[in-house]
Amino acid sequence: MPSTDTVHRELCHALFDALEQGDVAGVERCYAPDMTMWFNVTGAEITKDENLAAITKGVDLHRRRTYDDRTISTFDDGFVARYTLGVVLHDGSRRSLCACLVGEVHDGRIVRLWEYLDAGKFSQEVGS
Amino acid sequence: MTEGEIRELCEAFFDAYENRRVDVLDRLYADDCIVWHNVFGRETSRDENLERFHDSYRGQRRRTYDDRTVNTFHDGFVIQYSLNGVQTSGHRGSLWICIVGRCRDGRITRIDEYMDSSKFGAWAGTSEVTS
């Protein structure tokens, strides 16, 4: 039986891999039914369905999106991932943004996410 | 370090920041501690951080590190908190911040700090919240 550390680490990678590939069903498989997400830029908490809708809407926003330099640490009921979001825009230009994601995990699925990034860099770095 | 020791180190670090105890911070930073901020995108040394501590408080009457949610792992912690400040003008502002810390032998060896610089104006009372 894999350790809690392994389970949480694999879940975190599965989430980022699915986000990278625009695999919304894959993202949903990582989430518990009552999952919520909080974002430091808006200060608002959104539901799983709102989060999945935003991901679906964002799939075509860029040519490619990668979650690089993942540094993951796990604890009893979750993980923290520091990463670099790399984006290739439709005009071929590249942008990157450093972000941090904290996840709470129950029974192998994510019940809550908190995302922290610098929106001051968002327009010039990610082009959104 | 045990989970309890890491948690106590984390709390002591933020208490010291709150109470402007540079002498305590000096003890809690490892000699080779590095601090990285997502806003500036670069690493600074412990000495640079200690030297700039009082400048970082300029224009502020009080600062508290509230709503601390701390989780620990084998060599560090992640803390999510609200930084609440009162400026000398009386303006009150708040920032949501997340810090990942690495620890060794009772001291902090690395800090990675994540916040949103677009909130700085509202924090300082020089502009309204834009997002």
mmCIF file of C-alpha atoms in Angstrom:
data_model
loop_
_atom_site.group_PDB
_atom_site.id
_atom_site.type_symbol
_atom_site.label_atom_id
_atom_site.label_comp_id
_atom_site.label_asym_id
_atom_site.label_seq_id
_atom_site.Cartn_x
_atom_site.Cartn_y
_atom_site.Cartn_z
ATOM 1 C CA MET A 1 0.000 0.000 0.000
ATOM 2 C CA PRO A 2 1.527 3.342 -0.994
ATOM 3 C CA SER A 3 2.350 5.848 1.725
ATOM 4 C CA THR A 4 0.270 8.970 2.311
ATOM 5 C CA ASP A 5 3.169 10.982 0.948
ATOM 6 C CA THR A 6 3.106 8.990 -2.293
ATOM 7 C CA VAL A 7 -0.682 9.194 -2.638
ATOM 8 C CA HIS A 8 -0.747 12.965 -2.145
ATOM 9 C CA ARG A 9 2.251 13.521 -4.379
ATOM 10 C CA GLU A 10 0.741 11.450 -7.196
ATOM 11 C CA LEU A 11 -2.587 13.243 -6.831
ATOM 12 C CA CYS A 12 -0.876 16.625 -7.098
ATOM 13 C CA HIS A 13 1.007 15.537 -10.228
ATOM 14 C CA ALA A 14 -2.187 14.071 -11.710
ATOM 15 C CA LEU A 15 -3.918 17.421 -11.245
ATOM 16 C CA PHE A 16 -1.127 19.410 -12.892
ATOM 17 C CA ASP A 17 -0.758 16.869 -15.707
ATOM 18 C CA ALA A 18 -4.488 17.053 -16.425
ATOM 19 C CA LEU A 19 -4.418 20.860 -16.358
ATOM 20 C CA GLU A 20 -1.470 20.841 -18.738
ATOM 21 C CA GLN A 21 -3.265 18.601 -21.189
ATOM 22 C CA GLY A 22 -6.585 20.427 -20.985
ATOM 23 C CA ASP A 23 -8.063 17.197 -19.659
ATOM 24 C CA VAL A 24 -11.051 18.536 -17.729
ATOM 25 C CA ALA A 25 -12.341 15.018 -16.966
ATOM 26 C CA GLY A 26 -8.924 14.193 -15.545
ATOM 27 C CA VAL A 27 -9.056 17.276 -13.338
ATOM 28 C CA GLU A 28 -12.527 16.303 -12.132
ATOM 29 C CA ARG A 29 -11.275 12.843 -11.159
ATOM 30 C CA CYS A 30 -8.841 14.529 -8.760
ATOM 31 C CA TYR A 31 -11.636 16.415 -7.007
ATOM 32 C CA ALA A 32 -14.064 15.348 -4.287
ATOM 33 C CA PRO A 33 -17.718 16.137 -5.096
ATOM 34 C CA ASP A 34 -17.842 19.035 -2.622
ATOM 35 C CA MET A 35 -14.459 20.440 -3.577
ATOM 36 C CA THR A 36 -13.931 24.215 -3.355
ATOM 37 C CA MET A 37 -11.148 26.508 -4.487
ATOM 38 C CA TRP A 38 -9.991 29.836 -3.081
ATOM 39 C CA PHE A 39 -7.884 32.291 -5.094
ATOM 40 C CA ASN A 40 -5.771 35.024 -3.505
ATOM 41 C CA VAL A 41 -6.399 37.406 -6.412
ATOM 42 C CA THR A 42 -10.172 37.488 -5.965
ATOM 43 C CA GLY A 43 -10.417 36.436 -2.317
ATOM 44 C CA ALA A 44 -13.393 34.345 -3.401
ATOM 45 C CA GLU A 45 -14.129 30.678 -2.987
ATOM 46 C CA ILE A 46 -15.649 28.832 -5.937
ATOM 47 C CA THR A 47 -17.288 25.422 -6.254
ATOM 48 C CA LYS A 48 -16.009 22.431 -8.174
ATOM 49 C CA ASP A 49 -18.408 23.120 -11.035
ATOM 50 C CA GLU A 50 -17.350 26.769 -11.240
ATOM 51 C CA ASN A 51 -13.715 25.712 -11.217
ATOM 52 C CA LEU A 52 -14.223 23.119 -13.975
ATOM 53 C CA ALA A 53 -16.151 25.642 -16.058
ATOM 54 C CA ALA A 54 -13.278 28.129 -15.732
ATOM 55 C CA ILE A 55 -10.752 25.462 -16.751
ATOM 56 C CA THR A 56 -12.878 24.483 -19.761
ATOM 57 C CA LYS A 57 -13.159 28.114 -20.806
ATOM 58 C CA GLY A 58 -9.404 28.606 -20.437
ATOM 59 C CA VAL A 59 -8.311 25.599 -22.493
ATOM 60 C CA ASP A 60 -8.165 27.525 -25.777
ATOM 61 C CA LEU A 61 -6.819 30.713 -24.265
ATOM 62 C CA HIS A 62 -3.210 29.728 -24.976
ATOM 63 C CA ARG A 63 -1.425 27.433 -27.408
ATOM 64 C CA ARG A 64 0.258 25.539 -24.603
ATOM 65 C CA ARG A 65 0.343 25.681 -20.840
ATOM 66 C CA THR A 66 2.835 23.793 -18.654
ATOM 67 C CA TYR A 67 3.239 23.454 -14.919
ATOM 68 C CA ASP A 68 6.998 23.286 -14.524
ATOM 69 C CA ASP A 69 9.576 23.159 -11.750
ATOM 70 C CA ARG A 70 7.116 21.468 -9.436
ATOM 71 C CA THR A 71 8.369 21.377 -5.862
ATOM 72 C CA ILE A 72 5.912 19.364 -3.814
ATOM 73 C CA SER A 73 5.804 18.771 -0.081
ATOM 74 C CA THR A 74 3.127 16.655 1.536
ATOM 75 C CA PHE A 75 1.575 16.559 4.985
ATOM 76 C CA ASP A 76 -1.033 14.362 6.679
ATOM 77 C CA ASP A 77 -4.051 15.718 4.836
ATOM 78 C CA GLY A 78 -2.651 17.549 1.886
ATOM 79 C CA PHE A 79 0.178 19.032 -0.135
ATOM 80 C CA VAL A 80 1.813 22.279 -1.112
ATOM 81 C CA ALA A 81 3.182 22.709 -4.626
ATOM 82 C CA ARG A 82 5.376 25.547 -5.788
ATOM 83 C CA TYR A 83 5.601 25.742 -9.554
ATOM 84 C CA THR A 84 6.191 27.861 -12.599
ATOM 85 C CA LEU A 85 3.260 28.263 -14.947
ATOM 86 C CA GLY A 86 4.662 28.450 -18.460
ATOM 87 C CA VAL A 87 2.452 29.649 -21.265
ATOM 88 C CA VAL A 88 2.913 29.821 -25.036
ATOM 89 C CA LEU A 89 0.529 32.353 -26.509
ATOM 90 C CA HIS A 90 -1.106 31.945 -29.917
ATOM 91 C CA ASP A 91 1.395 34.415 -31.379
ATOM 92 C CA GLY A 92 4.237 32.165 -30.208
ATOM 93 C CA SER A 93 5.478 34.377 -27.405
ATOM 94 C CA ARG A 94 6.209 32.791 -24.048
ATOM 95 C CA ARG A 95 5.368 33.911 -20.533
ATOM 96 C CA SER A 96 5.856 32.441 -17.096
ATOM 97 C CA LEU A 97 4.512 33.024 -13.614
ATOM 98 C CA CYS A 98 5.549 31.578 -10.242
ATOM 99 C CA ALA A 99 2.657 30.281 -8.147
ATOM 100 C CA CYS A 100 1.892 28.219 -5.080
ATOM 101 C CA LEU A 101 -0.975 25.784 -4.597
ATOM 102 C CA VAL A 102 -2.034 24.322 -1.251
ATOM 103 C CA GLY A 103 -4.355 21.315 -1.386
ATOM 104 C CA GLU A 104 -6.373 19.557 1.300
ATOM 105 C CA VAL A 105 -6.905 15.881 0.554
ATOM 106 C CA HIS A 106 -9.412 13.425 1.996
ATOM 107 C CA ASP A 107 -9.744 9.814 0.878
ATOM 108 C CA GLY A 108 -7.431 10.339 -2.063
ATOM 109 C CA ARG A 109 -9.274 13.289 -3.559
ATOM 110 C CA ILE A 110 -8.845 17.054 -3.293
ATOM 111 C CA VAL A 111 -11.461 18.731 -1.111
ATOM 112 C CA ARG A 112 -10.011 22.233 -1.100
ATOM 113 C CA LEU A 113 -7.438 24.247 -3.021
ATOM 114 C CA TRP A 114 -5.856 27.597 -2.235
ATOM 115 C CA GLU A 115 -3.916 29.266 -5.026
ATOM 116 C CA TYR A 116 -1.473 32.139 -4.519
ATOM 117 C CA LEU A 117 0.115 34.131 -7.305
ATOM 118 C CA ASP A 118 1.011 37.703 -8.167
ATOM 119 C CA ALA A 119 -1.751 39.251 -10.288
ATOM 120 C CA GLY A 120 0.478 42.298 -10.644
ATOM 121 C CA LYS A 121 2.462 40.188 -13.113
ATOM 122 C CA PHE A 122 -0.522 38.511 -14.690
ATOM 123 C CA SER A 123 -1.218 40.749 -17.689
ATOM 124 C CA GLN A 124 2.382 41.190 -18.732
ATOM 125 C CA GLU A 125 3.522 37.661 -17.876
ATOM 126 C CA VAL A 126 0.659 35.377 -18.831
ATOM 127 C CA GLY A 127 -1.088 37.584 -21.304
ATOM 128 C CA SER A 128 -4.585 37.075 -19.926
ATOM 129 C CA MET B 1 12.950 18.286 13.876
ATOM 130 C CA THR B 2 9.592 17.041 15.151
ATOM 131 C CA GLU B 3 6.294 18.393 13.882
ATOM 132 C CA GLY B 4 5.878 20.257 17.176
ATOM 133 C CA GLU B 5 9.310 21.854 16.914
ATOM 134 C CA ILE B 6 8.690 22.960 13.337
ATOM 135 C CA ARG B 7 5.296 24.380 14.253
ATOM 136 C CA GLU B 8 6.761 26.282 17.236
ATOM 137 C CA LEU B 9 9.555 27.637 15.050
ATOM 138 C CA CYS B 10 7.021 28.881 12.510
ATOM 139 C CA GLU B 11 4.884 30.577 15.164
ATOM 140 C CA ALA B 12 7.958 32.108 16.843
ATOM 141 C CA PHE B 13 9.081 33.518 13.499
ATOM 142 C CA PHE B 14 5.771 35.266 12.816
ATOM 143 C CA ASP B 15 5.440 36.460 16.420
ATOM 144 C CA ALA B 16 8.878 38.035 16.055
ATOM 145 C CA TYR B 17 7.849 39.778 12.857
ATOM 146 C CA GLU B 18 4.687 41.038 14.522
ATOM 147 C CA ASN B 19 6.581 42.342 17.563
ATOM 148 C CA ARG B 20 9.473 43.771 15.546
ATOM 149 C CA ARG B 21 11.945 41.521 17.349
ATOM 150 C CA VAL B 22 14.846 41.606 14.936
ATOM 151 C CA ASP B 23 17.040 39.975 17.572
ATOM 152 C CA VAL B 24 14.711 36.949 17.612
ATOM 153 C CA LEU B 25 14.563 36.822 13.827
ATOM 154 C CA ASP B 26 18.351 36.852 13.804
ATOM 155 C CA ARG B 27 18.329 33.720 15.976
ATOM 156 C CA LEU B 28 15.674 31.958 13.921
ATOM 157 C CA TYR B 29 17.288 32.441 10.503
ATOM 158 C CA ALA B 30 20.014 29.919 9.698
ATOM 159 C CA ASP B 31 23.291 31.537 8.711
ATOM 160 C CA ASP B 32 22.795 30.491 5.107
ATOM 161 C CA CYS B 33 19.069 31.251 4.979
ATOM 162 C CA ILE B 34 17.687 32.428 1.645
ATOM 163 C CA VAL B 35 14.442 34.341 1.195
ATOM 164 C CA TRP B 36 12.674 34.378 -2.184
ATOM 165 C CA HIS B 37 9.653 36.580 -3.010
ATOM 166 C CA ASN B 38 7.358 35.898 -5.956
ATOM 167 C CA VAL B 39 6.836 39.646 -6.387
ATOM 168 C CA PHE B 40 10.527 40.396 -6.940
ATOM 169 C CA GLY B 41 11.484 37.011 -8.390
ATOM 170 C CA ARG B 42 14.846 36.921 -6.705
ATOM 171 C CA GLU B 43 16.588 35.486 -3.672
ATOM 172 C CA THR B 44 17.944 37.585 -0.828
ATOM 173 C CA SER B 45 20.234 36.611 2.028
ATOM 174 C CA ARG B 46 19.348 36.581 5.720
ATOM 175 C CA ASP B 47 21.487 39.680 6.310
ATOM 176 C CA GLU B 48 19.729 41.610 3.549
ATOM 177 C CA ASN B 49 16.384 40.734 5.099
ATOM 178 C CA LEU B 50 17.434 41.726 8.605
ATOM 179 C CA GLU B 51 18.926 44.996 7.362
ATOM 180 C CA ARG B 52 15.723 45.876 5.511
ATOM 181 C CA PHE B 53 13.383 44.885 8.307
ATOM 182 C CA HIS B 54 12.809 48.385 9.689
ATOM 183 C CA ASP B 55 12.388 49.829 6.189
ATOM 184 C CA SER B 56 9.673 47.255 5.546
ATOM 185 C CA TYR B 57 7.716 48.737 8.458
ATOM 186 C CA ARG B 58 7.980 52.326 7.186
ATOM 187 C CA GLY B 59 4.633 54.116 7.236
ATOM 188 C CA GLN B 60 3.029 51.389 9.319
ATOM 189 C CA ARG B 61 1.792 51.729 12.873
ATOM 190 C CA ARG B 62 1.021 48.075 13.465
ATOM 191 C CA ARG B 63 1.137 44.774 11.669
ATOM 192 C CA THR B 64 -0.400 41.459 12.727
ATOM 193 C CA TYR B 65 -0.094 38.019 11.187
ATOM 194 C CA ASP B 66 -3.554 36.587 11.654
ATOM 195 C CA ASP B 67 -5.603 33.516 10.749
ATOM 196 C CA ARG B 68 -2.479 31.414 10.596
ATOM 197 C CA THR B 69 -3.026 27.986 9.093
ATOM 198 C CA VAL B 70 0.128 25.944 9.475
ATOM 199 C CA ASN B 71 0.876 22.526 8.016
ATOM 200 C CA THR B 72 4.197 20.827 8.548
ATOM 201 C CA PHE B 73 6.221 18.265 6.633
ATOM 202 C CA HIS B 74 9.460 16.501 7.437
ATOM 203 C CA ASP B 75 11.756 19.462 6.800
ATOM 204 C CA GLY B 76 9.496 22.462 6.816
ATOM 205 C CA PHE B 77 6.117 24.107 6.891
ATOM 206 C CA VAL B 78 3.563 25.934 4.815
ATOM 207 C CA ILE B 79 1.685 28.796 6.431
ATOM 208 C CA GLN B 80 -1.303 30.639 5.003
ATOM 209 C CA TYR B 81 -2.208 33.848 6.790
ATOM 210 C CA SER B 82 -3.701 37.327 6.619
ATOM 211 C CA LEU B 83 -1.288 40.195 7.071
ATOM 212 C CA ASN B 84 -3.270 42.997 8.658
ATOM 213 C CA GLY B 85 -1.712 46.410 8.890
ATOM 214 C CA VAL B 86 -2.555 49.811 10.290
ATOM 215 C CA GLN B 87 -0.762 52.638 8.531
ATOM 216 C CA THR B 88 0.333 55.772 10.368
ATOM 217 C CA SER B 89 -2.570 57.467 8.558
ATOM 218 C CA GLY B 90 -4.941 55.085 10.331
ATOM 219 C CA HIS B 91 -5.747 53.232 7.110
ATOM 220 C CA ARG B 92 -6.231 49.513 7.596
ATOM 221 C CA GLY B 93 -5.291 47.005 4.938
ATOM 222 C CA SER B 94 -4.982 43.270 4.559
ATOM 223 C CA LEU B 95 -2.996 40.927 2.342
ATOM 224 C CA TRP B 96 -3.352 37.162 1.918
ATOM 225 C CA ILE B 97 0.011 35.487 1.912
ATOM 226 C CA CYS B 98 1.420 31.980 1.723
ATOM 227 C CA ILE B 99 4.920 31.091 2.825
ATOM 228 C CA VAL B 100 6.754 27.807 2.446
ATOM 229 C CA GLY B 101 9.605 27.446 4.933
ATOM 230 C CA ARG B 102 12.434 24.941 5.182
ATOM 231 C CA CYS B 103 13.962 24.152 8.571
ATOM 232 C CA ARG B 104 17.073 22.495 9.927
ATOM 233 C CA ASP B 105 18.379 22.175 13.486
ATOM 234 C CA GLY B 106 15.812 24.560 14.925
ATOM 235 C CA ARG B 107 16.328 27.328 12.384
ATOM 236 C CA ILE B 108 14.837 28.397 9.087
ATOM 237 C CA THR B 109 17.005 27.734 6.046
ATOM 238 C CA ARG B 110 14.749 28.965 3.255
ATOM 239 C CA ILE B 111 11.591 30.983 2.782
ATOM 240 C CA ASP B 112 9.508 31.220 -0.380
ATOM 241 C CA GLU B 113 6.825 33.887 -0.141
ATOM 242 C CA TYR B 114 3.762 34.261 -2.390
ATOM 243 C CA MET B 115 1.502 37.303 -2.446
ATOM 244 C CA ASP B 116 -0.340 39.544 -4.893
ATOM 245 C CA SER B 117 1.360 42.867 -5.599
ATOM 246 C CA SER B 118 -1.801 44.237 -7.244
ATOM 247 C CA LYS B 119 -3.188 44.548 -3.690
ATOM 248 C CA PHE B 120 -0.303 46.699 -2.416
ATOM 249 C CA GLY B 121 -2.056 49.998 -3.163
ATOM 250 C CA ALA B 122 -5.134 48.975 -1.211
ATOM 251 C CA TRP B 123 -2.922 47.654 1.576
ATOM 252 C CA ALA B 124 -1.106 50.966 1.926
ATOM 253 C CA GLY B 125 -4.209 53.074 1.406
ATOM 254 C CA THR B 126 -2.908 54.660 -1.774
ATOM 255 C CA SER B 127 -5.468 53.096 -4.132
ATOM 256 C CA GLU B 128 -8.624 51.037 -4.143
ATOM 257 C CA VAL B 129 -8.735 47.282 -4.636
ATOM 258 C CA THR B 130 -8.677 46.613 -8.355
ATOM 259 C CA SER B 131 -9.576 42.947 -8.465
#
